[in-house]
Amino acid sequence: MRERCNIGVDLGGTTVKLAIVDEEGHIQKKWEIPTDTADQGKRIVKDIAHSIEQTLDTIGKSSENINGIGIGAPGFIEMATGYIYEAVNIGWKEYPLKTALEEATEMPVVVDNDANIAAIGEMWKGAGNHHDNVICMTLGTGVGGGMIIDGDIVHGIKGMAGEFGHATVVPEGGYQCNCGKAGCLETVVSATGIRRTALDELRHHPESQLQQIYTNNNDITAKDVFDAARDQDTFAIVVVERVAYYIGLVLANLATTVNPSRIVLGGGVSKAGDVLLTPVNHYFRQYSIDLIYRHTDIAIAELGNDAGIIGAAWLAQTKI
Amino acid sequence: MRERCNIGVDLGGTTVKLAIVDEEGHIQKKWEIPTDTADQGKRIVKDIAHSIEQTLDTIGKSSENINGIGIGAPGFIEMATGYIYEAVNIGWKEYPLKTALEEATEMPVVVDNDANIAAIGEMWKGAGNHHDNVICMTLGTGVGGGMIIDGDIVHGIKGMAGEFGHATVVPEGGYQCNCGKAGCLETVVSATGIRRTALDELRHHPESQLQQIYTNNNDITAKDVFDAARDQDTFAIVVVERVAYYIGLVLANLATTVNPSRIVLGGGVSKAGDVLLTPVNHYFRQYSIDLIYRHTDIAIAELGNDAGIIGAAWLAQTKI
């Protein structure tokens, strides 16, 4: 068997996603295992190694068909050594992931941040395809990001590059953020932030259809807000407009900094689609230099949950 | 003569700065010629070529001792081909600078933006020395910038990366900017912007010592504002504080984006020194994630007018 594949691993707090990916970036086989976070996550690497071995057996491949393993992990990572300073959701602290996985699998391993591998996956096979300069912003429970410049991931000196969620957009009087600052983008445009903004102001808008949802469920979600805006609910439109304003402003300032050809929005919030993308584009245009605006477009991520495993495989293919 | 040098050229609207720079980045010889902008600048390249030839003769070097020429030019440039789309101050429009200078000198030429070569000069031999991830912000009549990531200049797809002066910091009601937008950083922290802010509010502060300067000179400058702040003039301190707030906020958001180890402030405004740097550091800290703040410092540029010629020589040395 001459063709060589890479293994992409996307390690999350609940599940580990794995895939065998060919050199063209096509997924040959994908599967998941649960993330065993008990005992500070000490069985995770053994579980991954065992699962890879089993799967290769099942499909009749051996480690000789594999070029290497790329793995994306959450938390603060020293990229060069694949050392995890801390990954709170996993239970790891000062954990030598690269070395441990290499010993367990006897294959070469390369480690990166989970947001970065998702960005690189979109660049390789998704919405950033054929773009060498891409900004990916992930709008989920939190707001993360990854940045590709001249075809490669930007890490910065402590692996903190692309932390777009912590750009300050409300310099005074903003909500407190988990990062220790206040007024971060994440506090106002994450799913959590959108829900909070809407809840905080809902009592002033008894006419809104969100009021009915709140009465029924004793809560509202970011999705409720976008659905109501799509139904022309005035209050919901105001909330979405403000979310779009913050995203558009930050994207414009990012584009002024790195001049990408494409911006990819991913994560649950991006699934709102045009009801969000249209006003984001409006504010992006308003706050961008014309020459930058004309050569940058904003697209919704295409790979969904596969972005990480594909990006991790790219990492193995290009860095090993 | 075995040692090889590079020629660095920094092309400005008034003068062309030139230097012969050795491989260690030391200037062996530097000189200037006037920029002849008459007739759409059609004699500039011939003047540069002639001046280089003469100087090499004078110091007993030949073109064989020269590896190549790096040149920084203002305006919009296609980096790969060294083609100038437009350089308003020079008079060039759709001008093939690289080809023209190569034909005139019979040496290989590499072209970049003037703000970028200044940034690379500071990275190589100035305040960014030994830092591979550096942001340089030039606070002069306008506000420019350059960004070094993993030791190389970031251009973006249209050479517009690093346009920090056009980050929007006053989203509503800001001053009009030359770029066509309003509320850009440049409108409030350039020398021009500082002067305008102070002048706009001076009538409300008859007690300020700036009032006396205005009465005497019928004008005030950014330097007057910094001098007065250093003398504890209350109004001047408020103006400087606001300037520092905008710079600190933008630098914090830039650091969150690219996670550099050093930020270099250059240009005339940076000469204000600690009266500006101290409050900039305060706001930079306030708006930065702690882990980023702890590993990033802000320094004042060291090379002054030599940054461009040194950076241009680096360009020739590494890209030819």
CSV table of N, CA, C and O in Angstrom, one decimal, chain B residues 39-135:
chain,number,residue,atom,x,y,z
B,39,ASP,N,8.1,66.2,-12.9
B,39,ASP,CA,7.7,65.3,-14.0
B,39,ASP,C,7.4,63.9,-13.5
B,39,ASP,O,7.9,62.9,-14.0
B,40,GLN,N,6.4,63.8,-12.6
B,40,GLN,CA,6.0,62.5,-12.0
B,40,GLN,C,7.2,61.7,-11.5
B,40,GLN,O,7.1,60.4,-11.6
B,41,GLY,N,8.2,62.3,-11.0
B,41,GLY,CA,9.3,61.6,-10.4
B,41,GLY,C,10.1,60.7,-11.4
B,41,GLY,O,10.7,59.7,-11.0
B,42,LYS,N,10.1,61.1,-12.6
B,42,LYS,CA,10.7,60.2,-13.6
B,42,LYS,C,12.3,60.1,-13.6
B,42,LYS,O,12.9,59.3,-14.2
B,43,ARG,N,12.9,61.1,-12.8
B,43,ARG,CA,14.4,61.1,-12.7
B,43,ARG,C,14.9,60.4,-11.5
B,43,ARG,O,16.1,60.2,-11.3
B,44,ILE,N,13.9,60.0,-10.6
B,44,ILE,CA,14.4,59.5,-9.2
B,44,ILE,C,15.3,58.3,-9.3
B,44,ILE,O,16.3,58.2,-8.7
B,45,VAL,N,14.8,57.3,-10.1
B,45,VAL,CA,15.6,56.1,-10.2
B,45,VAL,C,17.0,56.3,-10.8
B,45,VAL,O,18.0,55.7,-10.4
B,46,LYS,N,17.0,57.1,-11.8
B,46,LYS,CA,18.3,57.4,-12.5
B,46,LYS,C,19.2,58.1,-11.4
B,46,LYS,O,20.4,57.8,-11.3
B,47,ASP,N,18.7,59.1,-10.7
B,47,ASP,CA,19.4,59.8,-9.6
B,47,ASP,C,20.0,58.8,-8.6
B,47,ASP,O,21.1,58.9,-8.2
B,48,ILE,N,19.1,57.8,-8.2
B,48,ILE,CA,19.6,56.8,-7.2
B,48,ILE,C,20.7,56.0,-7.8
B,48,ILE,O,21.8,55.8,-7.1
B,49,ALA,N,20.5,55.5,-9.0
B,49,ALA,CA,21.6,54.7,-9.6
B,49,ALA,C,22.9,55.4,-9.7
B,49,ALA,O,24.0,54.9,-9.4
B,50,HIS,N,22.8,56.6,-10.2
B,50,HIS,CA,24.0,57.4,-10.4
B,50,HIS,C,24.7,57.7,-9.1
B,50,HIS,O,25.9,57.6,-9.0
B,51,SER,N,23.9,58.0,-8.1
B,51,SER,CA,24.5,58.3,-6.7
B,51,SER,C,25.2,57.0,-6.1
B,51,SER,O,26.2,57.1,-5.5
B,52,ILE,N,24.6,55.9,-6.3
B,52,ILE,CA,25.2,54.6,-5.8
B,52,ILE,C,26.5,54.4,-6.6
B,52,ILE,O,27.5,54.1,-5.9
B,53,GLU,N,26.5,54.5,-7.9
B,53,GLU,CA,27.7,54.3,-8.7
B,53,GLU,C,28.9,55.2,-8.2
B,53,GLU,O,30.0,54.7,-7.9
B,54,GLN,N,28.5,56.5,-8.1
B,54,GLN,CA,29.5,57.4,-7.6
B,54,GLN,C,30.1,57.1,-6.2
B,54,GLN,O,31.3,57.1,-6.0
B,55,THR,N,29.2,56.7,-5.3
B,55,THR,CA,29.6,56.5,-3.9
B,55,THR,C,30.5,55.2,-3.9
B,55,THR,O,31.5,55.2,-3.2
B,56,LEU,N,30.1,54.2,-4.6
B,56,LEU,CA,30.9,53.0,-4.7
B,56,LEU,C,32.3,53.3,-5.2
B,56,LEU,O,33.3,52.9,-4.7
B,57,ASP,N,32.4,54.1,-6.3
B,57,ASP,CA,33.7,54.6,-6.8
B,57,ASP,C,34.5,55.2,-5.7
B,57,ASP,O,35.7,54.9,-5.5
B,58,THR,N,33.9,56.2,-5.1
B,58,THR,CA,34.6,57.0,-4.1
B,58,THR,C,35.2,56.2,-3.0
B,58,THR,O,36.3,56.4,-2.5
B,59,ILE,N,34.5,55.1,-2.5
B,59,ILE,CA,35.0,54.3,-1.4
B,59,ILE,C,35.7,53.1,-1.9
B,59,ILE,O,36.1,52.2,-1.1
B,60,GLY,N,35.9,53.0,-3.2
B,60,GLY,CA,36.7,51.9,-3.8
B,60,GLY,C,36.1,50.5,-3.7
B,60,GLY,O,36.7,49.5,-3.6
B,61,LYS,N,34.7,50.5,-3.8
B,61,LYS,CA,34.0,49.3,-4.0
B,61,LYS,C,33.4,49.2,-5.4
B,61,LYS,O,33.2,50.2,-6.0
B,62,SER,N,33.2,48.0,-5.8
B,62,SER,CA,32.5,47.8,-7.1
B,62,SER,C,31.2,47.1,-6.9
B,62,SER,O,30.9,46.6,-5.7
B,63,SER,N,30.4,46.9,-7.9
B,63,SER,CA,29.1,46.3,-7.7
B,63,SER,C,29.3,44.8,-7.3
B,63,SER,O,28.4,44.2,-6.9
B,64,GLU,N,30.5,44.3,-7.6
B,64,GLU,CA,30.8,42.9,-7.2
B,64,GLU,C,30.8,42.7,-5.6
B,64,GLU,O,30.6,41.6,-5.1
B,65,ASN,N,31.0,43.8,-4.9
B,65,ASN,CA,31.0,43.7,-3.5
B,65,ASN,C,29.6,43.8,-2.9
B,65,ASN,O,29.4,43.7,-1.7
B,66,ILE,N,28.7,44.1,-3.8
B,66,ILE,CA,27.3,44.3,-3.4
B,66,ILE,C,26.4,43.2,-3.7
B,66,ILE,O,26.3,42.7,-4.9
B,67,ASN,N,25.7,42.7,-2.7
B,67,ASN,CA,24.8,41.5,-2.9
B,67,ASN,C,23.5,42.0,-3.6
B,67,ASN,O,23.0,41.3,-4.5
B,68,GLY,N,23.0,43.2,-3.2
B,68,GLY,CA,21.8,43.7,-3.9
B,68,GLY,C,21.3,44.9,-3.2
B,68,GLY,O,21.9,45.4,-2.2
B,69,ILE,N,20.2,45.4,-3.7
B,69,ILE,CA,19.6,46.7,-3.2
B,69,ILE,C,18.2,46.4,-2.6
B,69,ILE,O,17.4,45.8,-3.3
B,70,GLY,N,18.0,46.9,-1.4
B,70,GLY,CA,16.7,46.9,-0.8
B,70,GLY,C,16.2,48.3,-0.8
B,70,GLY,O,16.9,49.2,-0.5
B,71,ILE,N,14.9,48.5,-1.2
B,71,ILE,CA,14.4,49.9,-1.2
B,71,ILE,C,13.0,49.9,-0.6
B,71,ILE,O,12.2,49.1,-0.9
B,72,GLY,N,12.8,50.9,0.3
B,72,GLY,CA,11.5,51.1,0.9
B,72,GLY,C,10.8,52.3,0.2
B,72,GLY,O,11.5,53.3,0.1
B,73,ALA,N,9.6,52.2,-0.2
B,73,ALA,CA,8.9,53.3,-0.9
B,73,ALA,C,7.6,53.5,-0.2
B,73,ALA,O,7.0,52.6,0.3
B,74,PRO,N,7.1,54.7,-0.2
B,74,PRO,CA,5.7,55.0,0.3
B,74,PRO,C,4.7,54.6,-0.7
B,74,PRO,O,5.0,54.4,-1.9
B,75,GLY,N,3.5,54.4,-0.2
B,75,GLY,CA,2.4,54.1,-1.2
B,75,GLY,C,2.0,52.6,-1.2
B,75,GLY,O,2.5,51.8,-0.4
B,76,PHE,N,1.2,52.3,-2.2
B,76,PHE,CA,0.7,51.0,-2.3
B,76,PHE,C,1.5,50.2,-3.3
B,76,PHE,O,1.7,50.6,-4.4
B,77,ILE,N,2.1,49.1,-2.8
B,77,ILE,CA,3.1,48.4,-3.6
B,77,ILE,C,2.7,46.9,-3.7
B,77,ILE,O,2.2,46.3,-2.8
B,78,GLU,N,2.9,46.3,-4.9
B,78,GLU,CA,2.8,44.9,-5.0
B,78,GLU,C,4.2,44.3,-4.7
B,78,GLU,O,5.1,44.5,-5.5
B,79,MET,N,4.3,43.6,-3.6
B,79,MET,CA,5.6,43.3,-3.1
B,79,MET,C,6.3,42.3,-4.0
B,79,MET,O,7.5,42.4,-4.3
B,80,ALA,N,5.6,41.3,-4.5
B,80,ALA,CA,6.3,40.2,-5.3
B,80,ALA,C,7.0,40.8,-6.6
B,80,ALA,O,8.1,40.4,-6.9
B,81,THR,N,6.4,41.8,-7.2
B,81,THR,CA,6.9,42.3,-8.4
B,81,THR,C,7.6,43.7,-8.2
B,81,THR,O,8.2,44.2,-9.1
B,82,GLY,N,7.5,44.3,-7.0
B,82,GLY,CA,8.1,45.6,-6.8
B,82,GLY,C,7.4,46.7,-7.6
B,82,GLY,O,8.0,47.7,-8.0
B,83,TYR,N,6.1,46.5,-7.9
B,83,TYR,CA,5.4,47.4,-8.7
B,83,TYR,C,4.6,48.4,-7.8
B,83,TYR,O,4.0,48.0,-6.9
B,84,ILE,N,4.7,49.7,-8.1
B,84,ILE,CA,4.1,50.7,-7.3
B,84,ILE,C,2.7,51.0,-7.9
B,84,ILE,O,2.7,51.5,-9.1
B,85,TYR,N,1.6,50.7,-7.2
B,85,TYR,CA,0.3,51.1,-7.7
B,85,TYR,C,0.2,52.6,-7.8
B,85,TYR,O,-0.1,53.2,-8.7
B,86,GLU,N,0.5,53.2,-6.6
B,86,GLU,CA,0.5,54.7,-6.5
B,86,GLU,C,1.3,55.1,-5.3
B,86,GLU,O,1.2,54.6,-4.2
B,87,ALA,N,2.1,56.1,-5.5
B,87,ALA,CA,2.9,56.8,-4.4
B,87,ALA,C,2.7,58.3,-4.6
B,87,ALA,O,3.4,58.9,-5.3
B,88,VAL,N,1.6,58.8,-3.9
B,88,VAL,CA,1.2,60.2,-4.2
B,88,VAL,C,2.3,61.2,-4.0
B,88,VAL,O,2.5,62.1,-4.8
B,89,ASN,N,3.1,61.0,-2.9
B,89,ASN,CA,4.1,62.0,-2.5
B,89,ASN,C,5.3,62.0,-3.5
B,89,ASN,O,6.0,63.0,-3.6
B,90,ILE,N,5.4,61.0,-4.2
B,90,ILE,CA,6.6,60.8,-5.2
B,90,ILE,C,6.1,61.2,-6.6
B,90,ILE,O,7.0,61.6,-7.4
B,91,GLY,N,4.9,61.0,-6.9
B,91,GLY,CA,4.4,61.3,-8.2
B,91,GLY,C,4.2,60.1,-9.1
B,91,GLY,O,3.8,60.2,-10.2
B,92,TRP,N,4.6,58.9,-8.5
B,92,TRP,CA,4.5,57.7,-9.3
B,92,TRP,C,3.1,57.1,-9.3
B,92,TRP,O,2.4,57.1,-8.3
B,93,LYS,N,2.7,56.6,-10.4
B,93,LYS,CA,1.5,55.8,-10.6
B,93,LYS,C,1.7,54.7,-11.5
B,93,LYS,O,2.3,54.9,-12.6
B,94,GLU,N,1.4,53.5,-11.1
B,94,GLU,CA,1.7,52.3,-11.9
B,94,GLU,C,3.1,52.3,-12.4
B,94,GLU,O,3.4,52.3,-13.6
B,95,TYR,N,4.1,52.3,-11.5
B,95,TYR,CA,5.5,52.5,-11.8
B,95,TYR,C,6.2,51.2,-11.4
B,95,TYR,O,6.2,50.7,-10.3
B,96,PRO,N,6.9,50.6,-12.4
B,96,PRO,CA,7.6,49.3,-12.1
B,96,PRO,C,9.0,49.5,-11.4
B,96,PRO,O,10.0,49.4,-12.1
B,97,LEU,N,9.0,49.9,-10.2
B,97,LEU,CA,10.2,50.4,-9.5
B,97,LEU,C,11.3,49.3,-9.5
B,97,LEU,O,12.5,49.6,-9.8
B,98,LYS,N,11.0,48.1,-9.2
B,98,LYS,CA,12.0,47.0,-9.1
B,98,LYS,C,12.7,46.9,-10.5
B,98,LYS,O,14.0,47.0,-10.5
B,99,THR,N,12.0,46.7,-11.5
B,99,THR,CA,12.5,46.6,-12.9
B,99,THR,C,13.4,47.8,-13.3
B,99,THR,O,14.5,47.7,-13.8
B,100,ALA,N,12.8,49.0,-13.0
B,100,ALA,CA,13.5,50.2,-13.4
B,100,ALA,C,14.9,50.4,-12.7
B,100,ALA,O,15.9,50.7,-13.3
B,101,LEU,N,14.9,50.1,-11.4
B,101,LEU,CA,16.1,50.2,-10.6
B,101,LEU,C,17.1,49.1,-10.9
B,101,LEU,O,18.3,49.3,-10.9
B,102,GLU,N,16.6,47.9,-11.3
B,102,GLU,CA,17.5,46.8,-11.7
B,102,GLU,C,18.2,47.2,-13.0
B,102,GLU,O,19.4,47.0,-13.2
B,103,GLU,N,17.4,47.7,-13.9
B,103,GLU,CA,18.0,48.1,-15.2
B,103,GLU,C,19.0,49.2,-15.1
B,103,GLU,O,20.1,49.2,-15.7
B,104,ALA,N,18.7,50.2,-14.2
B,104,ALA,CA,19.6,51.4,-14.0
B,104,ALA,C,20.9,51.0,-13.3
B,104,ALA,O,21.9,51.6,-13.5
B,105,THR,N,20.8,50.0,-12.4
B,105,THR,CA,22.0,49.7,-11.6
B,105,THR,C,22.7,48.4,-11.9
B,105,THR,O,23.8,48.1,-11.5
B,106,GLU,N,22.0,47.6,-12.7
B,106,GLU,CA,22.5,46.2,-13.0
B,106,GLU,C,22.7,45.4,-11.7
B,106,GLU,O,23.6,44.6,-11.7
B,107,MET,N,21.9,45.7,-10.7
B,107,MET,CA,22.0,44.9,-9.5
B,107,MET,C,20.6,44.4,-9.2
B,107,MET,O,19.6,45.0,-9.6
B,108,PRO,N,20.5,43.3,-8.4
B,108,PRO,CA,19.1,42.8,-8.1
B,108,PRO,C,18.5,43.7,-7.0
B,108,PRO,O,19.2,44.2,-6.1
B,109,VAL,N,17.2,43.9,-7.1
B,109,VAL,CA,16.5,44.9,-6.3
B,109,VAL,C,15.3,44.2,-5.6
B,109,VAL,O,14.6,43.4,-6.3
B,110,VAL,N,15.1,44.5,-4.4
B,110,VAL,CA,13.8,44.1,-3.7
B,110,VAL,C,13.1,45.3,-3.1
B,110,VAL,O,13.8,46.2,-2.5
B,111,VAL,N,11.8,45.3,-3.2
B,111,VAL,CA,11.1,46.5,-2.8
B,111,VAL,C,10.1,46.2,-1.7
B,111,VAL,O,9.5,45.1,-1.7
B,112,ASP,N,9.9,47.1,-0.8
B,112,ASP,CA,8.9,46.9,0.3
B,112,ASP,C,8.4,48.3,0.6
B,112,ASP,O,8.9,49.4,0.2
B,113,ASN,N,7.4,48.3,1.5
B,113,ASN,CA,6.8,49.5,2.0
B,113,ASN,C,7.7,50.2,3.0
B,113,ASN,O,8.4,49.6,3.8
B,114,ASP,N,7.7,51.6,3.1
B,114,ASP,CA,8.6,52.3,3.9
B,114,ASP,C,8.3,52.0,5.4
B,114,ASP,O,9.3,51.9,6.2
B,115,ALA,N,7.1,51.8,5.8
B,115,ALA,CA,6.8,51.5,7.2
B,115,ALA,C,7.3,50.1,7.6
B,115,ALA,O,7.9,49.9,8.7
B,116,ASN,N,7.2,49.2,6.6
B,116,ASN,CA,7.7,47.8,6.9
B,116,ASN,C,9.3,47.8,7.0
B,116,ASN,O,9.8,47.1,7.9
B,117,ILE,N,10.0,48.5,6.2
B,117,ILE,CA,11.4,48.5,6.3
B,117,ILE,C,11.9,49.1,7.6
B,117,ILE,O,12.9,48.7,8.2
B,118,ALA,N,11.2,50.2,8.1
B,118,ALA,CA,11.6,50.8,9.4
B,118,ALA,C,11.3,49.7,10.5
B,118,ALA,O,12.2,49.6,11.4
B,119,ALA,N,10.3,49.0,10.4
B,119,ALA,CA,10.0,48.0,11.4
B,119,ALA,C,11.0,46.9,11.4
B,119,ALA,O,11.5,46.5,12.5
B,120,ILE,N,11.4,46.5,10.2
B,120,ILE,CA,12.4,45.4,10.1
B,120,ILE,C,13.8,45.9,10.6
B,120,ILE,O,14.6,45.1,11.2
B,121,GLY,N,14.1,47.2,10.3
B,121,GLY,CA,15.3,47.8,10.8
B,121,GLY,C,15.4,47.7,12.3
B,121,GLY,O,16.4,47.3,12.9
B,122,GLU,N,14.3,48.1,13.0
B,122,GLU,CA,14.3,48.1,14.4
B,122,GLU,C,14.4,46.7,14.9
B,122,GLU,O,15.0,46.4,16.0
B,123,MET,N,13.8,45.7,14.2
B,123,MET,CA,13.9,44.3,14.7
B,123,MET,C,15.3,43.8,14.6
B,123,MET,O,15.8,43.1,15.5
B,124,TRP,N,16.0,44.2,13.5
B,124,TRP,CA,17.3,43.7,13.3
B,124,TRP,C,18.4,44.3,14.2
B,124,TRP,O,19.1,43.6,14.8
B,125,LYS,N,18.4,45.7,14.3
B,125,LYS,CA,19.5,46.3,15.0
B,125,LYS,C,19.0,47.3,16.0
B,125,LYS,O,19.8,48.0,16.7
B,126,GLY,N,17.7,47.5,16.2
B,126,GLY,CA,17.2,48.5,17.1
B,126,GLY,C,16.5,48.0,18.3
B,126,GLY,O,16.8,46.9,18.9
B,127,ALA,N,15.4,48.6,18.7
B,127,ALA,CA,14.6,48.3,19.9
B,127,ALA,C,14.0,46.9,19.8
B,127,ALA,O,13.5,46.4,20.8
B,128,GLY,N,13.9,46.3,18.6
B,128,GLY,CA,13.3,45.0,18.5
B,128,GLY,C,14.3,43.9,18.4
B,128,GLY,O,13.9,42.8,18.1
B,129,ASN,N,15.5,44.3,18.6
B,129,ASN,CA,16.7,43.3,18.5
B,129,ASN,C,16.4,42.0,19.2
B,129,ASN,O,16.1,42.0,20.4
B,130,HIS,N,16.7,40.9,18.5
B,130,HIS,CA,16.5,39.6,19.1
B,130,HIS,C,15.0,39.2,19.4
B,130,HIS,O,14.8,38.3,20.1
B,131,HIS,N,14.1,40.0,18.8
B,131,HIS,CA,12.7,39.6,19.0
B,131,HIS,C,12.2,39.2,17.6
B,131,HIS,O,12.3,40.0,16.6
B,132,ASP,N,11.6,38.0,17.5
B,132,ASP,CA,11.1,37.5,16.2
B,132,ASP,C,9.6,37.9,16.0
B,132,ASP,O,9.1,37.8,14.9
B,133,ASN,N,9.0,38.4,17.0
B,133,ASN,CA,7.6,38.8,16.9
B,133,ASN,C,7.4,40.2,17.5
B,133,ASN,O,7.4,40.4,18.7
B,134,VAL,N,7.4,41.1,16.5
B,134,VAL,CA,7.5,42.5,16.9
B,134,VAL,C,6.4,43.3,16.2
B,134,VAL,O,6.1,43.1,15.0
B,135,ILE,N,5.7,44.2,16.9
B,135,ILE,CA,4.8,45.2,16.3
B,135,ILE,C,5.5,46.6,16.4
B,135,ILE,O,6.0,46.9,17.5
